[in-house]
Amino acid sequence: MSDIQEKSANGGPDVAANSPTSLQNEASIGDIPAADADADKECEVQKVAKSEEKPQEASKDPRENAIAWLNSLLPNAVHKVNYHLLDWAQHLAVEDEGKRRPLPGKNDSVTKNQFLGFLRDGVLLANLANRLQPGTVETIHEDDKARTKENQASNINSFINFVKDKVGLADDQIFTIEDLLEKGKAGYQSVFNTLLQLGLKTQALFEQKGIDVDQLVQVASQVTQTNLIQTILNFFRRARPAQVGFFALIASIFFI
């Protein structure tokens, strides 16, 4: 028996245990916890990065994001909001009640097309600019002169210059002449947003009555509630007696 074998048999140092292969295995085993820790840290960093990159939900407050709020409304609610925004603009722009034009639509509701049509000649917009900043529009084309597309564009352009230079709205908050004259309903949101942004700044910049945003939100909310109640009532009219009894119980839980 060799000396090496005798030492191993007698409890001496195990050569195999101290072999390069064994040492490498031990080193690998010892490194696993550290590697796992590094991997865990890397995963955690990636999760944080992804959470920071995740886009936040658009605000539904008209003061912060008018377009997102508008898109969240039912069509009937949009029509009510349109009416109140036009009503505010005309009351401010035209002091003489006898000279105010009847607002379009019915039951205090104005569709998108009616909203755009009422503003399309630019007369109300130009008068609104002059009311807030007298003399800002030198020539307003009204009555028969407002029938030509050229004069309409002139009125609208005067208003656009006003909200850009005097109100300080950003380019992405200002509609274009094409939005109002050419695009139809595709330009509605831009026109609505510009007028609302002006209403939000009117009190602070010109000490005139601004748009009552809380009223707009309340009007839209009332329409939503009314539609919900009407949907339930319509169901009751169509439902069989057994179904009516069950859903009447459910309705009483939520509405009483």
CSV table of N, CA and C in Angstrom, one decimal, residues 33-184:
chain,number,residue,atom,x,y,z
A,33,PRO,N,-24.9,31.2,-3.2
A,33,PRO,CA,-25.7,32.2,-2.4
A,33,PRO,C,-25.5,33.6,-2.9
A,34,ALA,N,-24.2,34.0,-3.1
A,34,ALA,CA,-23.9,35.3,-3.6
A,34,ALA,C,-24.5,35.6,-5.0
A,35,ALA,N,-24.4,34.6,-5.8
A,35,ALA,CA,-25.0,34.7,-7.2
A,35,ALA,C,-26.5,34.9,-7.1
A,36,ASP,N,-27.1,34.1,-6.2
A,36,ASP,CA,-28.6,34.3,-6.1
A,36,ASP,C,-28.9,35.7,-5.5
A,37,ALA,N,-28.1,36.1,-4.6
A,37,ALA,CA,-28.4,37.5,-4.0
A,37,ALA,C,-28.3,38.5,-5.1
A,38,ASP,N,-27.2,38.4,-5.9
A,38,ASP,CA,-27.1,39.4,-7.0
A,38,ASP,C,-28.2,39.3,-8.0
A,39,ALA,N,-28.7,38.1,-8.3
A,39,ALA,CA,-29.8,37.9,-9.2
A,39,ALA,C,-31.1,38.5,-8.6
A,40,ASP,N,-31.3,38.3,-7.3
A,40,ASP,CA,-32.4,38.9,-6.7
A,40,ASP,C,-32.4,40.4,-6.7
A,41,LYS,N,-31.2,40.9,-6.5
A,41,LYS,CA,-31.1,42.4,-6.5
A,41,LYS,C,-31.4,42.9,-7.9
A,42,GLU,N,-30.9,42.2,-8.9
A,42,GLU,CA,-31.1,42.6,-10.3
A,42,GLU,C,-32.6,42.6,-10.7
A,43,CYS,N,-33.3,41.5,-10.2
A,43,CYS,CA,-34.7,41.4,-10.5
A,43,CYS,C,-35.5,42.5,-9.8
A,44,GLU,N,-35.1,42.8,-8.6
A,44,GLU,CA,-35.8,43.9,-7.9
A,44,GLU,C,-35.6,45.2,-8.6
A,45,VAL,N,-34.4,45.5,-9.0
A,45,VAL,CA,-34.1,46.7,-9.8
A,45,VAL,C,-34.9,46.8,-11.0
A,46,GLN,N,-35.0,45.6,-11.7
A,46,GLN,CA,-35.8,45.6,-12.9
A,46,GLN,C,-37.3,45.8,-12.7
A,47,LYS,N,-37.8,45.3,-11.5
A,47,LYS,CA,-39.2,45.5,-11.2
A,47,LYS,C,-39.5,47.0,-10.9
A,48,VAL,N,-38.5,47.6,-10.2
A,48,VAL,CA,-38.7,49.0,-9.9
A,48,VAL,C,-38.7,49.8,-11.1
A,49,ALA,N,-37.8,49.5,-12.0
A,49,ALA,CA,-37.6,50.2,-13.3
A,49,ALA,C,-38.9,50.1,-14.1
A,50,LYS,N,-39.5,48.9,-14.1
A,50,LYS,CA,-40.7,48.6,-14.9
A,50,LYS,C,-41.9,49.4,-14.3
A,51,SER,N,-41.9,49.4,-12.9
A,51,SER,CA,-43.0,50.2,-12.3
A,51,SER,C,-42.9,51.6,-12.6
A,52,GLU,N,-41.7,52.1,-12.7
A,52,GLU,CA,-41.5,53.6,-13.0
A,52,GLU,C,-41.9,53.9,-14.4
A,53,GLU,N,-41.6,52.9,-15.3
A,53,GLU,CA,-41.9,53.1,-16.7
A,53,GLU,C,-43.4,52.9,-17.1
A,54,LYS,N,-44.1,52.2,-16.2
A,54,LYS,CA,-45.5,52.0,-16.4
A,54,LYS,C,-46.3,53.3,-16.5
A,55,PRO,N,-47.0,53.6,-17.6
A,55,PRO,CA,-47.7,54.8,-17.7
A,55,PRO,C,-48.8,55.0,-16.7
A,56,GLN,N,-49.0,56.1,-16.1
A,56,GLN,CA,-50.0,56.4,-15.2
A,56,GLN,C,-51.3,56.6,-15.9
A,57,GLU,N,-52.4,56.2,-15.3
A,57,GLU,CA,-53.7,56.4,-15.9
A,57,GLU,C,-54.0,57.9,-16.0
A,58,ALA,N,-54.5,58.3,-17.2
A,58,ALA,CA,-54.8,59.7,-17.5
A,58,ALA,C,-55.9,60.2,-16.5
A,59,SER,N,-55.6,61.4,-16.0
A,59,SER,CA,-56.5,62.0,-15.1
A,59,SER,C,-57.9,62.3,-15.7
A,60,LYS,N,-58.9,62.1,-14.8
A,60,LYS,CA,-60.3,62.4,-15.3
A,60,LYS,C,-60.8,63.7,-14.7
A,61,ASP,N,-59.9,64.5,-14.3
A,61,ASP,CA,-60.3,65.9,-13.8
A,61,ASP,C,-60.1,66.8,-14.9
A,62,PRO,N,-61.2,67.6,-15.3
A,62,PRO,CA,-61.1,68.5,-16.5
A,62,PRO,C,-60.1,69.6,-16.3
A,63,ARG,N,-59.7,69.9,-15.0
A,63,ARG,CA,-58.7,70.9,-14.8
A,63,ARG,C,-57.3,70.4,-15.2
A,64,GLU,N,-57.1,69.1,-15.1
A,64,GLU,CA,-55.8,68.5,-15.4
A,64,GLU,C,-55.7,67.9,-16.8
A,65,ASN,N,-56.8,67.3,-17.2
A,65,ASN,CA,-56.8,66.7,-18.5
A,65,ASN,C,-58.2,66.7,-19.1
A,66,ALA,N,-58.5,67.8,-19.8
A,66,ALA,CA,-59.9,68.0,-20.3
A,66,ALA,C,-60.3,66.9,-21.3
A,67,ILE,N,-59.4,66.5,-22.1
A,67,ILE,CA,-59.7,65.5,-23.2
A,67,ILE,C,-60.0,64.2,-22.6
A,68,ALA,N,-59.2,63.7,-21.6
A,68,ALA,CA,-59.4,62.5,-20.9
A,68,ALA,C,-60.8,62.5,-20.2
A,69,TRP,N,-61.1,63.6,-19.6
A,69,TRP,CA,-62.3,63.7,-18.9
A,69,TRP,C,-63.5,63.7,-19.9
A,70,LEU,N,-63.3,64.4,-20.9
A,70,LEU,CA,-64.4,64.4,-22.0
A,70,LEU,C,-64.7,63.0,-22.5
A,71,ASN,N,-63.6,62.3,-22.8
A,71,ASN,CA,-63.7,60.9,-23.3
A,71,ASN,C,-64.4,60.0,-22.4
A,72,SER,N,-64.4,60.3,-21.1
A,72,SER,CA,-64.9,59.4,-20.1
A,72,SER,C,-66.5,59.6,-19.9
A,73,LEU,N,-67.0,60.6,-20.6
A,73,LEU,CA,-68.4,61.0,-20.4
A,73,LEU,C,-69.3,60.2,-21.4
A,74,LEU,N,-70.5,60.0,-21.0
A,74,LEU,CA,-71.6,59.5,-21.9
A,74,LEU,C,-71.9,60.6,-22.9
A,75,PRO,N,-72.4,60.3,-24.1
A,75,PRO,CA,-72.7,61.3,-25.1
A,75,PRO,C,-73.7,62.3,-24.6
A,76,ASN,N,-74.7,61.9,-23.9
A,76,ASN,CA,-75.7,62.9,-23.4
A,76,ASN,C,-75.0,63.9,-22.4
A,77,ALA,N,-74.0,63.4,-21.6
A,77,ALA,CA,-73.3,64.3,-20.7
A,77,ALA,C,-72.4,65.3,-21.5
A,78,VAL,N,-71.8,64.8,-22.6
A,78,VAL,CA,-71.0,65.7,-23.4
A,78,VAL,C,-71.9,66.8,-24.0
A,79,HIS,N,-73.1,66.5,-24.4
A,79,HIS,CA,-74.0,67.5,-25.0
A,79,HIS,C,-74.4,68.5,-23.9
A,80,LYS,N,-74.6,68.1,-22.7
A,80,LYS,CA,-74.9,69.1,-21.6
A,80,LYS,C,-73.7,70.0,-21.3
A,81,VAL,N,-72.5,69.4,-21.3
A,81,VAL,CA,-71.3,70.2,-21.1
A,81,VAL,C,-71.1,71.2,-22.2
A,82,ASN,N,-71.3,70.8,-23.4
A,82,ASN,CA,-71.2,71.7,-24.6
A,82,ASN,C,-72.1,72.9,-24.4
A,83,TYR,N,-73.3,72.7,-24.0
A,83,TYR,CA,-74.3,73.8,-23.8
A,83,TYR,C,-73.7,74.8,-22.8
A,84,HIS,N,-73.3,74.3,-21.6
A,84,HIS,CA,-72.8,75.2,-20.6
A,84,HIS,C,-71.6,75.9,-20.9
A,85,LEU,N,-70.7,75.3,-21.7
A,85,LEU,CA,-69.5,76.0,-22.1
A,85,LEU,C,-69.8,77.1,-23.1
A,86,LEU,N,-70.7,76.8,-24.1
A,86,LEU,CA,-71.1,77.9,-25.0
A,86,LEU,C,-71.8,79.0,-24.3
A,87,ASP,N,-72.7,78.6,-23.3
A,87,ASP,CA,-73.5,79.6,-22.6
A,87,ASP,C,-72.5,80.6,-21.8
A,88,TRP,N,-71.5,80.0,-21.2
A,88,TRP,CA,-70.5,80.8,-20.5
A,88,TRP,C,-69.8,81.8,-21.5
A,89,ALA,N,-69.4,81.3,-22.6
A,89,ALA,CA,-68.6,82.1,-23.6
A,89,ALA,C,-69.5,83.2,-24.1
A,90,GLN,N,-70.8,82.9,-24.4
A,90,GLN,CA,-71.6,84.0,-25.0
A,90,GLN,C,-72.0,85.0,-24.0
A,91,HIS,N,-72.3,84.6,-22.7
A,91,HIS,CA,-72.7,85.6,-21.7
A,91,HIS,C,-71.5,86.5,-21.4
A,92,LEU,N,-70.3,86.0,-21.5
A,92,LEU,CA,-69.1,86.9,-21.3
A,92,LEU,C,-68.8,87.7,-22.5
A,93,ALA,N,-68.9,87.2,-23.7
A,93,ALA,CA,-68.6,87.9,-24.9
A,93,ALA,C,-69.6,89.0,-25.3
A,94,VAL,N,-70.9,88.7,-25.1
A,94,VAL,CA,-71.9,89.6,-25.5
A,94,VAL,C,-72.7,90.1,-24.3
A,95,GLU,N,-72.4,91.3,-23.9
A,95,GLU,CA,-73.0,91.9,-22.7
A,95,GLU,C,-74.5,92.2,-22.9
A,96,ASP,N,-74.9,92.6,-24.1
A,96,ASP,CA,-76.3,93.0,-24.3
A,96,ASP,C,-77.0,91.7,-24.6
A,97,GLU,N,-77.9,91.3,-23.7
A,97,GLU,CA,-78.7,90.1,-23.8
A,97,GLU,C,-79.5,90.0,-25.1
A,98,GLY,N,-80.0,91.2,-25.6
A,98,GLY,CA,-80.8,91.2,-26.8
A,98,GLY,C,-80.0,90.8,-28.0
A,99,LYS,N,-78.6,90.9,-28.0
A,99,LYS,CA,-77.8,90.6,-29.1
A,99,LYS,C,-77.2,89.2,-29.1
A,100,ARG,N,-77.6,88.5,-28.0
A,100,ARG,CA,-77.1,87.1,-27.9
A,100,ARG,C,-77.9,86.2,-28.8
A,101,ARG,N,-77.2,85.3,-29.5
A,101,ARG,CA,-77.9,84.3,-30.4
A,101,ARG,C,-78.4,83.2,-29.6
A,102,PRO,N,-79.6,82.6,-30.0
A,102,PRO,CA,-80.1,81.4,-29.3
A,102,PRO,C,-79.1,80.3,-29.5
A,103,LEU,N,-78.8,79.6,-28.4
A,103,LEU,CA,-77.9,78.5,-28.5
A,103,LEU,C,-78.5,77.3,-29.3
A,104,PRO,N,-77.8,76.5,-30.0
A,104,PRO,CA,-78.4,75.4,-30.8
A,104,PRO,C,-78.8,74.3,-29.8
A,105,GLY,N,-79.5,73.3,-30.4
A,105,GLY,CA,-79.9,72.2,-29.7
A,105,GLY,C,-81.2,72.4,-28.9
A,106,LYS,N,-81.5,71.5,-28.1
A,106,LYS,CA,-82.7,71.6,-27.3
A,106,LYS,C,-82.5,70.9,-25.9
A,107,ASN,N,-83.3,71.3,-24.9
A,107,ASN,CA,-83.2,70.8,-23.6
A,107,ASN,C,-81.8,71.0,-23.0
A,108,ASP,N,-81.2,72.2,-23.3
A,108,ASP,CA,-79.9,72.5,-22.8
A,108,ASP,C,-78.9,71.5,-23.2
A,109,SER,N,-79.0,71.0,-24.4
A,109,SER,CA,-78.0,70.0,-24.9
A,109,SER,C,-77.6,70.4,-26.3
A,110,VAL,N,-76.3,70.3,-26.5
A,110,VAL,CA,-75.7,70.8,-27.8
A,110,VAL,C,-74.8,69.6,-28.3
A,111,THR,N,-75.1,69.1,-29.5
A,111,THR,CA,-74.2,68.0,-30.0
A,111,THR,C,-72.9,68.6,-30.4
A,112,LYS,N,-72.0,67.7,-30.8
A,112,LYS,CA,-70.6,68.1,-31.2
A,112,LYS,C,-70.7,69.0,-32.5
A,113,ASN,N,-71.5,68.5,-33.5
A,113,ASN,CA,-71.7,69.3,-34.7
A,113,ASN,C,-72.3,70.7,-34.5
A,114,GLN,N,-73.3,70.7,-33.6
A,114,GLN,CA,-73.9,72.0,-33.2
A,114,GLN,C,-73.0,72.9,-32.5
A,115,PHE,N,-72.1,72.3,-31.7
A,115,PHE,CA,-71.1,73.1,-31.0
A,115,PHE,C,-70.2,73.8,-32.0
A,116,LEU,N,-69.7,73.0,-32.9
A,116,LEU,CA,-68.7,73.5,-33.9
A,116,LEU,C,-69.4,74.5,-34.8
A,117,GLY,N,-70.7,74.2,-35.2
A,117,GLY,CA,-71.4,75.1,-36.1
A,117,GLY,C,-71.6,76.5,-35.5
A,118,PHE,N,-71.9,76.5,-34.2
A,118,PHE,CA,-72.1,77.8,-33.5
A,118,PHE,C,-70.9,78.7,-33.5
A,119,LEU,N,-69.7,78.0,-33.5
A,119,LEU,CA,-68.4,78.8,-33.4
A,119,LEU,C,-67.8,79.0,-34.7
A,120,ARG,N,-68.3,78.3,-35.8
A,120,ARG,CA,-67.6,78.2,-37.0
A,120,ARG,C,-67.3,79.6,-37.7
A,121,ASP,N,-68.2,80.5,-37.6
A,121,ASP,CA,-67.9,81.8,-38.2
A,121,ASP,C,-66.9,82.7,-37.5
A,122,GLY,N,-66.6,82.3,-36.2
A,122,GLY,CA,-65.5,83.0,-35.5
A,122,GLY,C,-66.0,84.2,-34.8
A,123,VAL,N,-67.3,84.6,-35.0
A,123,VAL,CA,-67.8,85.9,-34.4
A,123,VAL,C,-67.7,85.9,-32.9
A,124,LEU,N,-68.3,84.8,-32.3
A,124,LEU,CA,-68.3,84.7,-30.9
A,124,LEU,C,-66.9,84.7,-30.3
A,125,LEU,N,-66.0,83.9,-31.0
A,125,LEU,CA,-64.6,83.8,-30.5
A,125,LEU,C,-63.9,85.2,-30.5
A,126,ALA,N,-64.1,85.9,-31.6
A,126,ALA,CA,-63.4,87.2,-31.7
A,126,ALA,C,-64.0,88.2,-30.7
A,127,ASN,N,-65.3,88.2,-30.5
A,127,ASN,CA,-65.9,89.0,-29.5
A,127,ASN,C,-65.4,88.7,-28.1
A,128,LEU,N,-65.3,87.4,-27.9
A,128,LEU,CA,-64.8,87.0,-26.6
A,128,LEU,C,-63.4,87.5,-26.3
A,129,ALA,N,-62.5,87.4,-27.3
A,129,ALA,CA,-61.2,87.9,-27.2
A,129,ALA,C,-61.2,89.4,-26.9
A,130,ASN,N,-62.0,90.2,-27.6
A,130,ASN,CA,-62.1,91.6,-27.4
A,130,ASN,C,-62.7,92.0,-26.1
A,131,ARG,N,-63.6,91.2,-25.6
A,131,ARG,CA,-64.2,91.4,-24.3
A,131,ARG,C,-63.2,91.3,-23.1
A,132,LEU,N,-62.3,90.3,-23.3
A,132,LEU,CA,-61.3,90.0,-22.2
A,132,LEU,C,-60.1,90.9,-22.4
A,133,GLN,N,-59.7,91.3,-23.6
A,133,GLN,CA,-58.6,92.2,-23.9
A,133,GLN,C,-59.1,93.2,-24.9
A,134,PRO,N,-59.7,94.3,-24.5
A,134,PRO,CA,-60.2,95.2,-25.5
A,134,PRO,C,-59.2,95.7,-26.5
A,135,GLY,N,-59.6,95.7,-27.8
A,135,GLY,CA,-58.8,96.1,-28.9
A,135,GLY,C,-57.8,95.1,-29.4
A,136,THR,N,-57.9,93.9,-28.8
A,136,THR,CA,-57.0,92.8,-29.3
A,136,THR,C,-57.3,92.4,-30.7
A,137,VAL,N,-58.6,92.5,-31.1
A,137,VAL,CA,-59.0,92.2,-32.5
A,137,VAL,C,-59.5,93.5,-33.1
A,138,GLU,N,-58.8,93.9,-34.1
A,138,GLU,CA,-59.1,95.2,-34.7
A,138,GLU,C,-60.4,95.2,-35.6
A,139,THR,N,-60.5,94.1,-36.3
A,139,THR,CA,-61.7,94.0,-37.2
A,139,THR,C,-62.4,92.6,-36.9
A,140,ILE,N,-63.7,92.7,-36.6
A,140,ILE,CA,-64.5,91.5,-36.4
A,140,ILE,C,-65.5,91.4,-37.6
A,141,HIS,N,-65.4,90.4,-38.4
A,141,HIS,CA,-66.4,90.3,-39.5
A,141,HIS,C,-67.7,89.6,-39.0
A,142,GLU,N,-68.7,90.4,-39.0
A,142,GLU,CA,-70.0,89.9,-38.4
A,142,GLU,C,-71.1,90.0,-39.5
A,143,ASP,N,-72.3,89.4,-39.1
A,143,ASP,CA,-73.5,89.4,-39.9
A,143,ASP,C,-73.1,88.8,-41.3
A,144,ASP,N,-73.5,89.5,-42.4
A,144,ASP,CA,-73.3,89.0,-43.7
A,144,ASP,C,-71.9,88.8,-44.1
A,145,LYS,N,-71.0,89.6,-43.5
A,145,LYS,CA,-69.6,89.5,-43.8
A,145,LYS,C,-69.0,88.2,-43.2
A,146,ALA,N,-69.6,87.7,-42.2
A,146,ALA,CA,-69.1,86.4,-41.6
A,146,ALA,C,-69.5,85.2,-42.4
A,147,ARG,N,-70.2,85.4,-43.5
A,147,ARG,CA,-70.6,84.2,-44.3
A,147,ARG,C,-69.5,83.7,-45.2
A,148,THR,N,-68.5,84.5,-45.5
A,148,THR,CA,-67.4,84.0,-46.4
A,148,THR,C,-66.4,83.3,-45.6
A,149,LYS,N,-65.8,82.3,-46.2
A,149,LYS,CA,-64.8,81.4,-45.5
A,149,LYS,C,-63.6,82.2,-45.1
A,150,GLU,N,-63.2,83.2,-46.0
A,150,GLU,CA,-62.1,84.0,-45.7
A,150,GLU,C,-62.2,84.9,-44.5
A,151,ASN,N,-63.4,85.5,-44.3
A,151,ASN,CA,-63.6,86.3,-43.1
A,151,ASN,C,-63.8,85.4,-41.9
A,152,GLN,N,-64.4,84.2,-42.0
A,152,GLN,CA,-64.5,83.3,-40.9
A,152,GLN,C,-63.1,83.0,-40.4
A,153,ALA,N,-62.2,82.7,-41.3
A,153,ALA,CA,-60.8,82.3,-41.0
A,153,ALA,C,-60.1,83.5,-40.3
A,154,SER,N,-60.4,84.7,-40.7
A,154,SER,CA,-59.8,85.9,-40.1
A,154,SER,C,-60.2,86.0,-38.7
A,155,ASN,N,-61.5,85.9,-38.4
A,155,ASN,CA,-62.1,85.9,-37.0
A,155,ASN,C,-61.4,84.9,-36.2
A,156,ILE,N,-61.4,83.6,-36.7
A,156,ILE,CA,-60.8,82.5,-35.9
A,156,ILE,C,-59.3,82.7,-35.6
A,157,ASN,N,-58.6,83.2,-36.6
A,157,ASN,CA,-57.2,83.4,-36.5
A,157,ASN,C,-56.9,84.5,-35.4
A,158,SER,N,-57.7,85.5,-35.4
A,158,SER,CA,-57.6,86.6,-34.3
A,158,SER,C,-57.7,86.0,-32.9
A,159,PHE,N,-58.7,85.1,-32.8
A,159,PHE,CA,-58.9,84.4,-31.5
A,159,PHE,C,-57.7,83.5,-31.2
A,160,ILE,N,-57.2,82.8,-32.1
A,160,ILE,CA,-56.0,81.9,-31.9
A,160,ILE,C,-54.8,82.7,-31.5
A,161,ASN,N,-54.6,83.8,-32.1
A,161,ASN,CA,-53.5,84.7,-31.7
A,161,ASN,C,-53.7,85.2,-30.3
A,162,PHE,N,-54.9,85.5,-29.9
A,162,PHE,CA,-55.2,86.0,-28.6
A,162,PHE,C,-54.9,85.0,-27.5
A,163,VAL,N,-55.4,83.7,-27.7
A,163,VAL,CA,-55.1,82.7,-26.6
A,163,VAL,C,-53.7,82.3,-26.6
A,164,LYS,N,-52.9,82.5,-27.7
A,164,LYS,CA,-51.5,82.2,-27.7
A,164,LYS,C,-50.7,83.3,-27.1
A,165,ASP,N,-50.9,84.5,-27.5
A,165,ASP,CA,-50.1,85.6,-27.0
A,165,ASP,C,-50.5,86.3,-25.7
A,166,LYS,N,-51.8,86.4,-25.5
A,166,LYS,CA,-52.4,87.0,-24.3
A,166,LYS,C,-52.7,86.1,-23.2
A,167,VAL,N,-53.1,84.9,-23.5
A,167,VAL,CA,-53.5,83.9,-22.5
A,167,VAL,C,-52.4,83.0,-22.1
A,168,GLY,N,-51.5,82.7,-23.1
A,168,GLY,CA,-50.3,81.9,-22.9
A,168,GLY,C,-50.6,80.4,-23.0
A,169,LEU,N,-51.6,80.0,-23.8
A,169,LEU,CA,-51.8,78.6,-23.9
A,169,LEU,C,-50.7,78.0,-24.8
A,170,ALA,N,-50.4,76.7,-24.5
A,170,ALA,CA,-49.4,76.0,-25.3
A,170,ALA,C,-49.9,75.6,-26.6
A,171,ASP,N,-49.1,75.3,-27.6
A,171,ASP,CA,-49.5,75.0,-28.9
A,171,ASP,C,-50.4,73.8,-28.9
A,172,ASP,N,-50.2,72.8,-28.1
A,172,ASP,CA,-51.0,71.6,-28.0
A,172,ASP,C,-52.3,71.8,-27.4
A,173,GLN,N,-52.6,73.0,-26.8
A,173,GLN,CA,-53.8,73.4,-26.2
A,173,GLN,C,-54.7,74.3,-27.1
A,174,ILE,N,-54.2,74.6,-28.3
A,174,ILE,CA,-54.8,75.6,-29.2
A,174,ILE,C,-55.3,74.8,-30.5
A,175,PHE,N,-56.5,75.0,-30.8
A,175,PHE,CA,-57.0,74.4,-32.0
A,175,PHE,C,-56.5,75.2,-33.2
A,176,THR,N,-56.6,74.6,-34.4
A,176,THR,CA,-56.2,75.2,-35.6
A,176,THR,C,-57.5,75.7,-36.4
A,177,ILE,N,-57.2,76.5,-37.4
A,177,ILE,CA,-58.3,77.0,-38.2
A,177,ILE,C,-59.0,75.7,-38.9
A,178,GLU,N,-58.2,74.8,-39.3
A,178,GLU,CA,-58.7,73.6,-40.0
A,178,GLU,C,-59.5,72.8,-39.0
A,179,ASP,N,-59.2,72.7,-37.7
A,179,ASP,CA,-60.0,72.0,-36.8
A,179,ASP,C,-61.4,72.5,-36.8
A,180,LEU,N,-61.6,73.8,-36.9
A,180,LEU,CA,-63.0,74.3,-36.8
A,180,LEU,C,-63.7,74.4,-38.2
A,181,LEU,N,-62.9,74.7,-39.2
A,181,LEU,CA,-63.5,74.9,-40.5
A,181,LEU,C,-63.5,73.7,-41.4
A,182,GLU,N,-62.6,72.7,-41.2
A,182,GLU,CA,-62.4,71.7,-42.2
A,182,GLU,C,-62.7,70.3,-41.7
A,183,LYS,N,-62.4,70.0,-40.4
A,183,LYS,CA,-62.3,68.6,-39.9
A,183,LYS,C,-63.6,68.1,-39.4
A,184,GLY,N,-64.6,68.9,-39.2
A,184,GLY,CA,-65.9,68.4,-38.7
A,184,GLY,C,-65.7,67.9,-37.3
